[in-house]
JSON list of C-alpha atoms in Angstrom, two decimals:
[
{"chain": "X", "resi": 36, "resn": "UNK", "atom": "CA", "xyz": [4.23, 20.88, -54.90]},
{"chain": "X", "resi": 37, "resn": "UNK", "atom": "CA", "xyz": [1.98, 20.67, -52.03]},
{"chain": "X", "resi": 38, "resn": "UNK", "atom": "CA", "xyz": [3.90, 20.63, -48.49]},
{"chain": "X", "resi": 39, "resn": "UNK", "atom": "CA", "xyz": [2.27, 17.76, -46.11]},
{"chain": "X", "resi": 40, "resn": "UNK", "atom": "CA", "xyz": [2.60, 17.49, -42.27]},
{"chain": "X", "resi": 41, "resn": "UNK", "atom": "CA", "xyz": [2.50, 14.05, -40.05]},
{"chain": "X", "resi": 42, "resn": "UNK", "atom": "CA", "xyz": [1.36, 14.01, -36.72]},
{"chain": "X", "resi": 43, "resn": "UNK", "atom": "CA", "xyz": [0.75, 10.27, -34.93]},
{"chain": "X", "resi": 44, "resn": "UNK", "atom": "CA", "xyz": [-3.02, 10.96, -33.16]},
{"chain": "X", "resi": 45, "resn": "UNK", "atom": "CA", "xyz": [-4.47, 8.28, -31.42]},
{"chain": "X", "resi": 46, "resn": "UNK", "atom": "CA", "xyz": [-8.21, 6.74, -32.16]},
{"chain": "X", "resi": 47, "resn": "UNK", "atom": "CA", "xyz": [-9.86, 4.26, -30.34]},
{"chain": "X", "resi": 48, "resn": "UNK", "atom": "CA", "xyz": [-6.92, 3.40, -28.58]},
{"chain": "X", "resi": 49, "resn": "UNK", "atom": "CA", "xyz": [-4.56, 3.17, -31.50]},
{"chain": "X", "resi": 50, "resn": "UNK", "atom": "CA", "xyz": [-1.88, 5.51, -32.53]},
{"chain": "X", "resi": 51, "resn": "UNK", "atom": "CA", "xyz": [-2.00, 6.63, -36.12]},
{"chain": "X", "resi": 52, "resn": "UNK", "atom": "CA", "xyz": [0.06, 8.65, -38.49]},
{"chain": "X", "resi": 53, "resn": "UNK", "atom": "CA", "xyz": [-2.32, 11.31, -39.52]},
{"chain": "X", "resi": 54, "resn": "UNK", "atom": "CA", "xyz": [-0.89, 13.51, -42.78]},
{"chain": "X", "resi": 55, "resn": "UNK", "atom": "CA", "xyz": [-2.71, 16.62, -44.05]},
{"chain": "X", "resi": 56, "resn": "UNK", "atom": "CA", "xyz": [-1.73, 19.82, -46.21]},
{"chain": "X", "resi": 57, "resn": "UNK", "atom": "CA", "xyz": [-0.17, 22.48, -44.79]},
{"chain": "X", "resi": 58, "resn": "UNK", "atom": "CA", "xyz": [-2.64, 24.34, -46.79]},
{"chain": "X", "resi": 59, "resn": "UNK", "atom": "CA", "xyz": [-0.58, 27.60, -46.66]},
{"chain": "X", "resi": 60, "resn": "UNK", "atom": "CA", "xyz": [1.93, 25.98, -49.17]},
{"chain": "X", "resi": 61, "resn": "UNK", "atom": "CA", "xyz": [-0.24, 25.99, -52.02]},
{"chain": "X", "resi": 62, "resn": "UNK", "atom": "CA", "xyz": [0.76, 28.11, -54.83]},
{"chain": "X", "resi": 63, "resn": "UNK", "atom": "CA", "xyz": [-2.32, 28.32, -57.13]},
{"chain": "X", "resi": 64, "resn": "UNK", "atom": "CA", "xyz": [-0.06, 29.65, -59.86]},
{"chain": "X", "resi": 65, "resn": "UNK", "atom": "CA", "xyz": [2.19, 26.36, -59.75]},
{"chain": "X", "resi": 66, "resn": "UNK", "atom": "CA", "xyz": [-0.49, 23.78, -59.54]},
{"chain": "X", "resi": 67, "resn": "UNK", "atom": "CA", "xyz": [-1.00, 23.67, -63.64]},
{"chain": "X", "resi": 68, "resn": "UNK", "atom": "CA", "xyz": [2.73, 23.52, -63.86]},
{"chain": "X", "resi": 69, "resn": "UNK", "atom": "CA", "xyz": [3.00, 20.87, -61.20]},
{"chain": "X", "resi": 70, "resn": "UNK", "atom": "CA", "xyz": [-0.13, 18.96, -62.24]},
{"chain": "X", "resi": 71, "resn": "UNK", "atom": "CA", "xyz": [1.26, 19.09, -65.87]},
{"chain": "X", "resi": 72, "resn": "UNK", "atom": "CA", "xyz": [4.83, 17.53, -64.80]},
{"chain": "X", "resi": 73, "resn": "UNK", "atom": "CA", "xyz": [3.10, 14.89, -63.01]},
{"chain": "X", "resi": 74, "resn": "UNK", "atom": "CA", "xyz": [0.85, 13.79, -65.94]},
{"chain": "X", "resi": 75, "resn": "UNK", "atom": "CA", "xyz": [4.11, 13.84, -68.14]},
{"chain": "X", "resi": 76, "resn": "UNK", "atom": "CA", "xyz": [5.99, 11.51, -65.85]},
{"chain": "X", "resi": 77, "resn": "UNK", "atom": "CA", "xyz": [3.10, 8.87, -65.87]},
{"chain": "X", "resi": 78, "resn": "UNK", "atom": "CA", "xyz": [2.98, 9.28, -70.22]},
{"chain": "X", "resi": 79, "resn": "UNK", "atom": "CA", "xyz": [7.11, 8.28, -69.90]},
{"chain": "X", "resi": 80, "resn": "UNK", "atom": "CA", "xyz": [6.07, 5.79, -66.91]},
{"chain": "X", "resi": 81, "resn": "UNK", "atom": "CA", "xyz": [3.83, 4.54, -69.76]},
{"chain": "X", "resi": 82, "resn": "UNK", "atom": "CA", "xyz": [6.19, 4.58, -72.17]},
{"chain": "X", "resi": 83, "resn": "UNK", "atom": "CA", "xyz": [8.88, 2.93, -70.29]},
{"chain": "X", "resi": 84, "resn": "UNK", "atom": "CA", "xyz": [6.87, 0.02, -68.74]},
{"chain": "X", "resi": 85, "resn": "UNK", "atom": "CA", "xyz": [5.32, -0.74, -72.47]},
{"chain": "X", "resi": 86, "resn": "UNK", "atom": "CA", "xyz": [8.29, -1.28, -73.88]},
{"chain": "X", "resi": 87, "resn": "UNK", "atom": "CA", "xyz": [10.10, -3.33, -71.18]},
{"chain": "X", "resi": 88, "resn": "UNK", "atom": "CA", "xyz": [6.95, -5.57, -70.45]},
{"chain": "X", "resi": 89, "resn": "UNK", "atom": "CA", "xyz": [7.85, -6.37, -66.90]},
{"chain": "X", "resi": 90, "resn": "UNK", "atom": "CA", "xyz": [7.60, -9.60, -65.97]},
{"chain": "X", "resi": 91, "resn": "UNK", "atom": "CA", "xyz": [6.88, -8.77, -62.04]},
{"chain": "X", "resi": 92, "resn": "UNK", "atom": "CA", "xyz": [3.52, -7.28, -60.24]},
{"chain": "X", "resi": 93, "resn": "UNK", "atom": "CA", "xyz": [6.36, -4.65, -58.52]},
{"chain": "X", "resi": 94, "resn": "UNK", "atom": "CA", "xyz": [8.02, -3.30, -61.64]},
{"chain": "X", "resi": 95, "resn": "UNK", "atom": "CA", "xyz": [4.56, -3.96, -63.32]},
{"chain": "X", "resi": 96, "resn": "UNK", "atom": "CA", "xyz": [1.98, -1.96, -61.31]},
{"chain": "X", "resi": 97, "resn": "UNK", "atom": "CA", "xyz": [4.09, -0.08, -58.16]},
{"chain": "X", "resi": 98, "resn": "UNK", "atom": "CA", "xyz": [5.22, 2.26, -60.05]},
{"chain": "X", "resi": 99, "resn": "UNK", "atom": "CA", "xyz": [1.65, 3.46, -61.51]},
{"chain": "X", "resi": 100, "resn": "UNK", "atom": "CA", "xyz": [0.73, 4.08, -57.54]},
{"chain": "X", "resi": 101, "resn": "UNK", "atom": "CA", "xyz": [3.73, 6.21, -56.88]},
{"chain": "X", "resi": 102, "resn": "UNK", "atom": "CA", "xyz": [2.98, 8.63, -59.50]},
{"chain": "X", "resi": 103, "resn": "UNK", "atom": "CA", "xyz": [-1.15, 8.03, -58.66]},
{"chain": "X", "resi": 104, "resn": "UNK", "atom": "CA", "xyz": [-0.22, 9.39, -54.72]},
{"chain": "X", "resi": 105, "resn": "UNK", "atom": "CA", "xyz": [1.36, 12.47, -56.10]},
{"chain": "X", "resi": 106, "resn": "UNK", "atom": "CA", "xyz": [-0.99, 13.52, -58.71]},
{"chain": "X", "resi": 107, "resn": "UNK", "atom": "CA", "xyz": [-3.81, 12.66, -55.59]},
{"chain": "X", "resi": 108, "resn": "UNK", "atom": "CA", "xyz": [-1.48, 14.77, -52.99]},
{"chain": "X", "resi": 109, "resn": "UNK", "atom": "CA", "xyz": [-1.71, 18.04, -55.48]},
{"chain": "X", "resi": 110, "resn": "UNK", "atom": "CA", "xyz": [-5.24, 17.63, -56.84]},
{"chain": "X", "resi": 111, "resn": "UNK", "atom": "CA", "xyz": [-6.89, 16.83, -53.53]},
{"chain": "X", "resi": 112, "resn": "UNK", "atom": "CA", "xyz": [-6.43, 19.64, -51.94]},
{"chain": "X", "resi": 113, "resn": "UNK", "atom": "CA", "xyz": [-6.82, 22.11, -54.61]},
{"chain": "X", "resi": 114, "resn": "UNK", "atom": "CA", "xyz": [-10.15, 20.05, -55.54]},
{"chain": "X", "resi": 115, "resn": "UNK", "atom": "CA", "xyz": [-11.01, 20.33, -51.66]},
{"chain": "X", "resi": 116, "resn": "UNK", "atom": "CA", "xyz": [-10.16, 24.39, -51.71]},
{"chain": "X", "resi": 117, "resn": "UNK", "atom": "CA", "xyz": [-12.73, 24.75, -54.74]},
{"chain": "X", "resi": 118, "resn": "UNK", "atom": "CA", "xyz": [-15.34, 22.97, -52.81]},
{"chain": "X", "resi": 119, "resn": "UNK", "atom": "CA", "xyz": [-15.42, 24.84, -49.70]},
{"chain": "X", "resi": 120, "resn": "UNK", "atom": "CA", "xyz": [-14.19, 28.64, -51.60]},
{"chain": "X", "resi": 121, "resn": "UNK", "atom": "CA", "xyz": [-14.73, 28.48, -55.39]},
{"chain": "X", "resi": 122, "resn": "UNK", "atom": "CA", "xyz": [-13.11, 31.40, -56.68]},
{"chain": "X", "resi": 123, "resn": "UNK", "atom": "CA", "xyz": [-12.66, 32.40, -60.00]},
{"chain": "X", "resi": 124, "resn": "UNK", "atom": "CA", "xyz": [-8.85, 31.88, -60.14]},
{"chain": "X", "resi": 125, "resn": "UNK", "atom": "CA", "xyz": [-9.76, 28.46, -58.37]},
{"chain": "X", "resi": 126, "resn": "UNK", "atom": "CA", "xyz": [-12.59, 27.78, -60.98]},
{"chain": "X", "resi": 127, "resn": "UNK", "atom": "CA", "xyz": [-10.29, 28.13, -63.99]},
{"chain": "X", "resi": 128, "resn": "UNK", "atom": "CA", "xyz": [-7.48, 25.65, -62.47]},
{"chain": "X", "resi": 129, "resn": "UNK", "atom": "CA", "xyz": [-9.96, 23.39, -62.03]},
{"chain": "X", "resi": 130, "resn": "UNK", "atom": "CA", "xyz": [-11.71, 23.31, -65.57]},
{"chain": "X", "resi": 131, "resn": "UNK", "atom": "CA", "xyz": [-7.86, 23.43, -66.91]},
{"chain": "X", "resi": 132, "resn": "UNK", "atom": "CA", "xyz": [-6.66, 20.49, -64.40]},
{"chain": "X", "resi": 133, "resn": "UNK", "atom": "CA", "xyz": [-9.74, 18.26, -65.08]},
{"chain": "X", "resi": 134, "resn": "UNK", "atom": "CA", "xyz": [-8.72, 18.90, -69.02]},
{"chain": "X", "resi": 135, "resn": "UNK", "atom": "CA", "xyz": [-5.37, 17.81, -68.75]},
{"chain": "X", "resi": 136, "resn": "UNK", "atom": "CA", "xyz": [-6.59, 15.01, -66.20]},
{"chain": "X", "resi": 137, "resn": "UNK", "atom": "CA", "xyz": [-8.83, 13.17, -68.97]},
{"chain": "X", "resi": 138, "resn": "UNK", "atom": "CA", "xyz": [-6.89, 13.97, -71.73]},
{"chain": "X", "resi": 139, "resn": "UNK", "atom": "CA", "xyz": [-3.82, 11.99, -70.01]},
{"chain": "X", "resi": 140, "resn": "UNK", "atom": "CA", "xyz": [-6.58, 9.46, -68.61]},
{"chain": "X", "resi": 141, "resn": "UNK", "atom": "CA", "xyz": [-7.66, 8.95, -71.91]},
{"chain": "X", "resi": 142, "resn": "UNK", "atom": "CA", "xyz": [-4.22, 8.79, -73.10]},
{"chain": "X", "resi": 143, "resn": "UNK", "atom": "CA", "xyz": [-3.35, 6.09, -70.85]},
{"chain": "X", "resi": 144, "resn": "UNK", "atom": "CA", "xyz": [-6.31, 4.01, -71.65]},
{"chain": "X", "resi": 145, "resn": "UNK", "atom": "CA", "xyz": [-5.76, 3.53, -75.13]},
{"chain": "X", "resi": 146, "resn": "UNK", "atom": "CA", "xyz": [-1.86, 2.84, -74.97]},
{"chain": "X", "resi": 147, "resn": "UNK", "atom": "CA", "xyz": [-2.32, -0.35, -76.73]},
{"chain": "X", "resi": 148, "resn": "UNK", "atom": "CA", "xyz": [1.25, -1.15, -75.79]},
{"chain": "X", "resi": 149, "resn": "UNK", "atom": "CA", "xyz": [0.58, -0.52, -72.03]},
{"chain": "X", "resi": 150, "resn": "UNK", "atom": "CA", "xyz": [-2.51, -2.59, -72.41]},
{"chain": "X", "resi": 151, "resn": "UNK", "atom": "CA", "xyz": [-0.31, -5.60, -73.88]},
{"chain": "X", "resi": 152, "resn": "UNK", "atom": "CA", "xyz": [2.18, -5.23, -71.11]},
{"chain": "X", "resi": 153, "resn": "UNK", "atom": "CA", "xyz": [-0.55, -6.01, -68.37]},
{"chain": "X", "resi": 154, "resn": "UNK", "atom": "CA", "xyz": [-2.11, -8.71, -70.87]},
{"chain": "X", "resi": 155, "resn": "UNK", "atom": "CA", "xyz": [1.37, -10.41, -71.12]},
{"chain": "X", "resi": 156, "resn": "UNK", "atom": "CA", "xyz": [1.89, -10.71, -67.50]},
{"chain": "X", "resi": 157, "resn": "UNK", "atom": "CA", "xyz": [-1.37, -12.04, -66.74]},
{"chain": "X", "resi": 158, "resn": "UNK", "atom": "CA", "xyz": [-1.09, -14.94, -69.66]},
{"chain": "X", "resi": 159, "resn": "UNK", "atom": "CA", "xyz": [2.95, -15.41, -69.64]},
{"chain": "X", "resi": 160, "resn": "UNK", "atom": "CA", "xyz": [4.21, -14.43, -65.89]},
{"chain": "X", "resi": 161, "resn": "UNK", "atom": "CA", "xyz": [4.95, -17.57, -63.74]},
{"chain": "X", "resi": 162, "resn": "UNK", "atom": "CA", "xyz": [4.49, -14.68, -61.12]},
{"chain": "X", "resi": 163, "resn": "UNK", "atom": "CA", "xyz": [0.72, -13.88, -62.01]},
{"chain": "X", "resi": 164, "resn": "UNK", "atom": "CA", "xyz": [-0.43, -17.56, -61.36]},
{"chain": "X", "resi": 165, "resn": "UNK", "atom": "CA", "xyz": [0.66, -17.14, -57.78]},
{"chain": "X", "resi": 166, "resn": "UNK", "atom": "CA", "xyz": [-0.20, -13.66, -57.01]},
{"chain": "X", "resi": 167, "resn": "UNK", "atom": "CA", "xyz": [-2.76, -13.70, -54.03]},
{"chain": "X", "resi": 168, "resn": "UNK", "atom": "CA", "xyz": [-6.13, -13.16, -55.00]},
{"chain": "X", "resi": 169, "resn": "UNK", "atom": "CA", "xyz": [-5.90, -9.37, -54.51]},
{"chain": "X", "resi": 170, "resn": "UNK", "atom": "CA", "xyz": [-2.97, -8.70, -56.61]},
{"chain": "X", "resi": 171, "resn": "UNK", "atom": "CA", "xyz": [-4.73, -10.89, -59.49]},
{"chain": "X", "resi": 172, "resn": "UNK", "atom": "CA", "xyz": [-7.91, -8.13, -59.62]},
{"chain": "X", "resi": 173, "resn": "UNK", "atom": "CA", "xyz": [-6.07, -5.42, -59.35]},
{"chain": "X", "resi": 174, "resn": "UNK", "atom": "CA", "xyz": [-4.48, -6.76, -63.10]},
{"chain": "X", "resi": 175, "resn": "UNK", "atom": "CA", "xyz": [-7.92, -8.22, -64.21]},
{"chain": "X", "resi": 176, "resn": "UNK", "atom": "CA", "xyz": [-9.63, -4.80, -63.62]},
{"chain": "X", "resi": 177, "resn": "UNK", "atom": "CA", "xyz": [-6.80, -2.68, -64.76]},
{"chain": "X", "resi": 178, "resn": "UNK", "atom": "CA", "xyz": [-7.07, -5.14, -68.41]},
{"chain": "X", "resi": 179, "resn": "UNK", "atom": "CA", "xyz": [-10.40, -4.57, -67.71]},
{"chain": "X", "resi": 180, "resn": "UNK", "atom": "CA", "xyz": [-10.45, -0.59, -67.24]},
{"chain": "X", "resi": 181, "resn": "UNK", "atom": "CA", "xyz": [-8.19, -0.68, -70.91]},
{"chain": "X", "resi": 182, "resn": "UNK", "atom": "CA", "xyz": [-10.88, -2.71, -72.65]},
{"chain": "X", "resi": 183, "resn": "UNK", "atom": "CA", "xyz": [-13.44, -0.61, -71.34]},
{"chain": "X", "resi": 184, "resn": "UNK", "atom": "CA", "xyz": [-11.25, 2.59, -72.05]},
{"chain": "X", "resi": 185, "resn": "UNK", "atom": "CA", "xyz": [-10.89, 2.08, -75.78]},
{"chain": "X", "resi": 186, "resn": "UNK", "atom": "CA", "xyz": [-7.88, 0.11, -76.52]},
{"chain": "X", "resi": 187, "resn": "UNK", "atom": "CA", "xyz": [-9.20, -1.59, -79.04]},
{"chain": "X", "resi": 188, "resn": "UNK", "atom": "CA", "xyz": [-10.80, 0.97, -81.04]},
{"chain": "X", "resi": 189, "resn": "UNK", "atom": "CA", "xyz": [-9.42, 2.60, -84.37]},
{"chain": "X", "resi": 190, "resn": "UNK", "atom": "CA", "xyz": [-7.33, 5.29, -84.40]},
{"chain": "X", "resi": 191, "resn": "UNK", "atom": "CA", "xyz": [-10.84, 7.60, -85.21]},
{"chain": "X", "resi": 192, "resn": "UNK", "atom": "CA", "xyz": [-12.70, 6.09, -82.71]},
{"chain": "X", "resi": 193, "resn": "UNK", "atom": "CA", "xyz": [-9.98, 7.05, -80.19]},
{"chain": "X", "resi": 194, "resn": "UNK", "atom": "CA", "xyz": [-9.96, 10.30, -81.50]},
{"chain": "X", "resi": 195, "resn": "UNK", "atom": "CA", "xyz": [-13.66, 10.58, -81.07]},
{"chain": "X", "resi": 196, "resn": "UNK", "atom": "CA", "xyz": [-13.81, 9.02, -77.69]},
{"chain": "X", "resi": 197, "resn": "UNK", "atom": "CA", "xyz": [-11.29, 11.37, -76.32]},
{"chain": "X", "resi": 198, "resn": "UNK", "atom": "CA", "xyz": [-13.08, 13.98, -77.37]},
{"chain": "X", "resi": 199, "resn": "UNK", "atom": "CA", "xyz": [-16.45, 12.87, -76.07]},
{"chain": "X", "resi": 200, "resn": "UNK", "atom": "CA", "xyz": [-14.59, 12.50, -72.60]},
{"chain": "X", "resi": 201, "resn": "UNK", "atom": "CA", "xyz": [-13.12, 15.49, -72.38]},
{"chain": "X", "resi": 202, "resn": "UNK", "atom": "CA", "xyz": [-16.19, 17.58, -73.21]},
{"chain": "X", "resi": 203, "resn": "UNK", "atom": "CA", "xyz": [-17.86, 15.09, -70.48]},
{"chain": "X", "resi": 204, "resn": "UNK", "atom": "CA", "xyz": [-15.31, 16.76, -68.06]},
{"chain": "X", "resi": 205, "resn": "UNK", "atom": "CA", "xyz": [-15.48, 19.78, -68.71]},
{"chain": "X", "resi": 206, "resn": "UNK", "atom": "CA", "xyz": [-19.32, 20.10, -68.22]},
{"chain": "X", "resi": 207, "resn": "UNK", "atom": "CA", "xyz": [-19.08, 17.62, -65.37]},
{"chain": "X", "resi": 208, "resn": "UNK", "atom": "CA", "xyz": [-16.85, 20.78, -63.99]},
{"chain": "X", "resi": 209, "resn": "UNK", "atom": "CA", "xyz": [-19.14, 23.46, -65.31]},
{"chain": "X", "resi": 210, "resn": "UNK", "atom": "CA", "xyz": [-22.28, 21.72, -63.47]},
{"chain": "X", "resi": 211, "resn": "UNK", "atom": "CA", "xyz": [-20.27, 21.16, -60.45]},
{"chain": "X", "resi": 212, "resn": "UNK", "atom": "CA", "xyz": [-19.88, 25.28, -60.28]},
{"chain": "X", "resi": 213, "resn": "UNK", "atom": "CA", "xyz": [-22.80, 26.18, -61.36]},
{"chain": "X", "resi": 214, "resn": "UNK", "atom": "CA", "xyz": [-24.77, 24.03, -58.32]},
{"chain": "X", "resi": 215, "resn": "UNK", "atom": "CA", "xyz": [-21.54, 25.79, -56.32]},
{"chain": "X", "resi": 216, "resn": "UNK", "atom": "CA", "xyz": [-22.88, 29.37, -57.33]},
{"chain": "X", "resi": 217, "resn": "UNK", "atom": "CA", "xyz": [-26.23, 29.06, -56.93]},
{"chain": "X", "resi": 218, "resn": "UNK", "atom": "CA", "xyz": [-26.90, 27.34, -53.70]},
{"chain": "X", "resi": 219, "resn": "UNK", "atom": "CA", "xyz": [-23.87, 30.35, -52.70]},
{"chain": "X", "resi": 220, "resn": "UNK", "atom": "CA", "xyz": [-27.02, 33.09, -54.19]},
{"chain": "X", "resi": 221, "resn": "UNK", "atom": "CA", "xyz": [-29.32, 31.67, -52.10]},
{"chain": "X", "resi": 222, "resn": "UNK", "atom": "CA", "xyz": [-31.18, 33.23, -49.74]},
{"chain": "X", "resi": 223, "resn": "UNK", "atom": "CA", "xyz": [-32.13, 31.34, -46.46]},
{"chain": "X", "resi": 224, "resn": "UNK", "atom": "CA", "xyz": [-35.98, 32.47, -44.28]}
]
């Protein structure tokens, strides 16, 4: 994983905690490893929370951002390396990471039990009717983002739609480094 340094900094008269990569302690060979850990945590995260159904927003959502902050702490600055220095060993993480990302997206958006978990807190939790208003879109939009997603499609529509976003990835990656490589073969008057 990624090391991170804190430093407070003050701005506009306030002190803030200001946390960045110590960019020396990526490993490019470990990021597909570490990337691939994280992604099966969350699919056992999924697993787990479908079949307990938690009845509170904490045990419900939390621990989806946990897991969200690590994935974002390795594939943010990996994703920021290939902007500013696309090499080729940086290219082929990428197109292999954005894979795996919306396969397991895709994954995750179709667990129907997942998608009943969040539906049975929102129509059965005591909690849910006095969530602020907040907390109450953040469930509404994540029902929302399942409905959307493919939930409720058959087992070969899921299929299909997985496929369809995958390949919409993957050339969403190749277009990326192909606009990379040839504003980098420019030449500038």
């Amino acid at each position: 994983m990624i090391a991170y340094d804190t430093k407070e900094v003050t701005f506009d008269g306030k002190k803030l905690l200001l946390t960045t990569p110590i960019w020396e302690s990526i490993q490019l060979g470990t990021v597909i490893p570490d990337l691939t850990e994280l992604l099966n945590e969350e699919d056992a995260l999924i697993e787990r929370i479908a079949s307990e159904k938690p009845t509170t927003f904490a045990l419900l959502h939390a621990p989806f951002t946990e897991v969200n902050e690590r994935s974002r702490r390795l594939w943010g600055p990996v994703n920021h390396l290939n902007s500013i220095g696309e090499t080729d060993e940086l290219r082929a993480i990428i197109e292999e990471g954005e894979k795996l990302i919306s396969l397991a997206n895709s994954r995750a958006l179709m667990h129907e039990g997942l998608y009943h978990a969040y539906v049975e807190y929102r129509e059965k939790s005591e909690e849910y009717r006095t969530l602020g208003r907040e907390e109450k879109k953040i469930i509404d939009d994540r029902i929302l983002d399942f409905e959307l997603g493919g939930v409720a499609l058959s087992s070969s529509k899921k299929i299909r739609m997985t496929e369809v976003k995958s390949r919409l990835a993957e050339l969403s990656t190749q277009i990326e480094s192909n606009v990379k490589s040839a504003v980098g073969n420019c030449t500038f008057y």
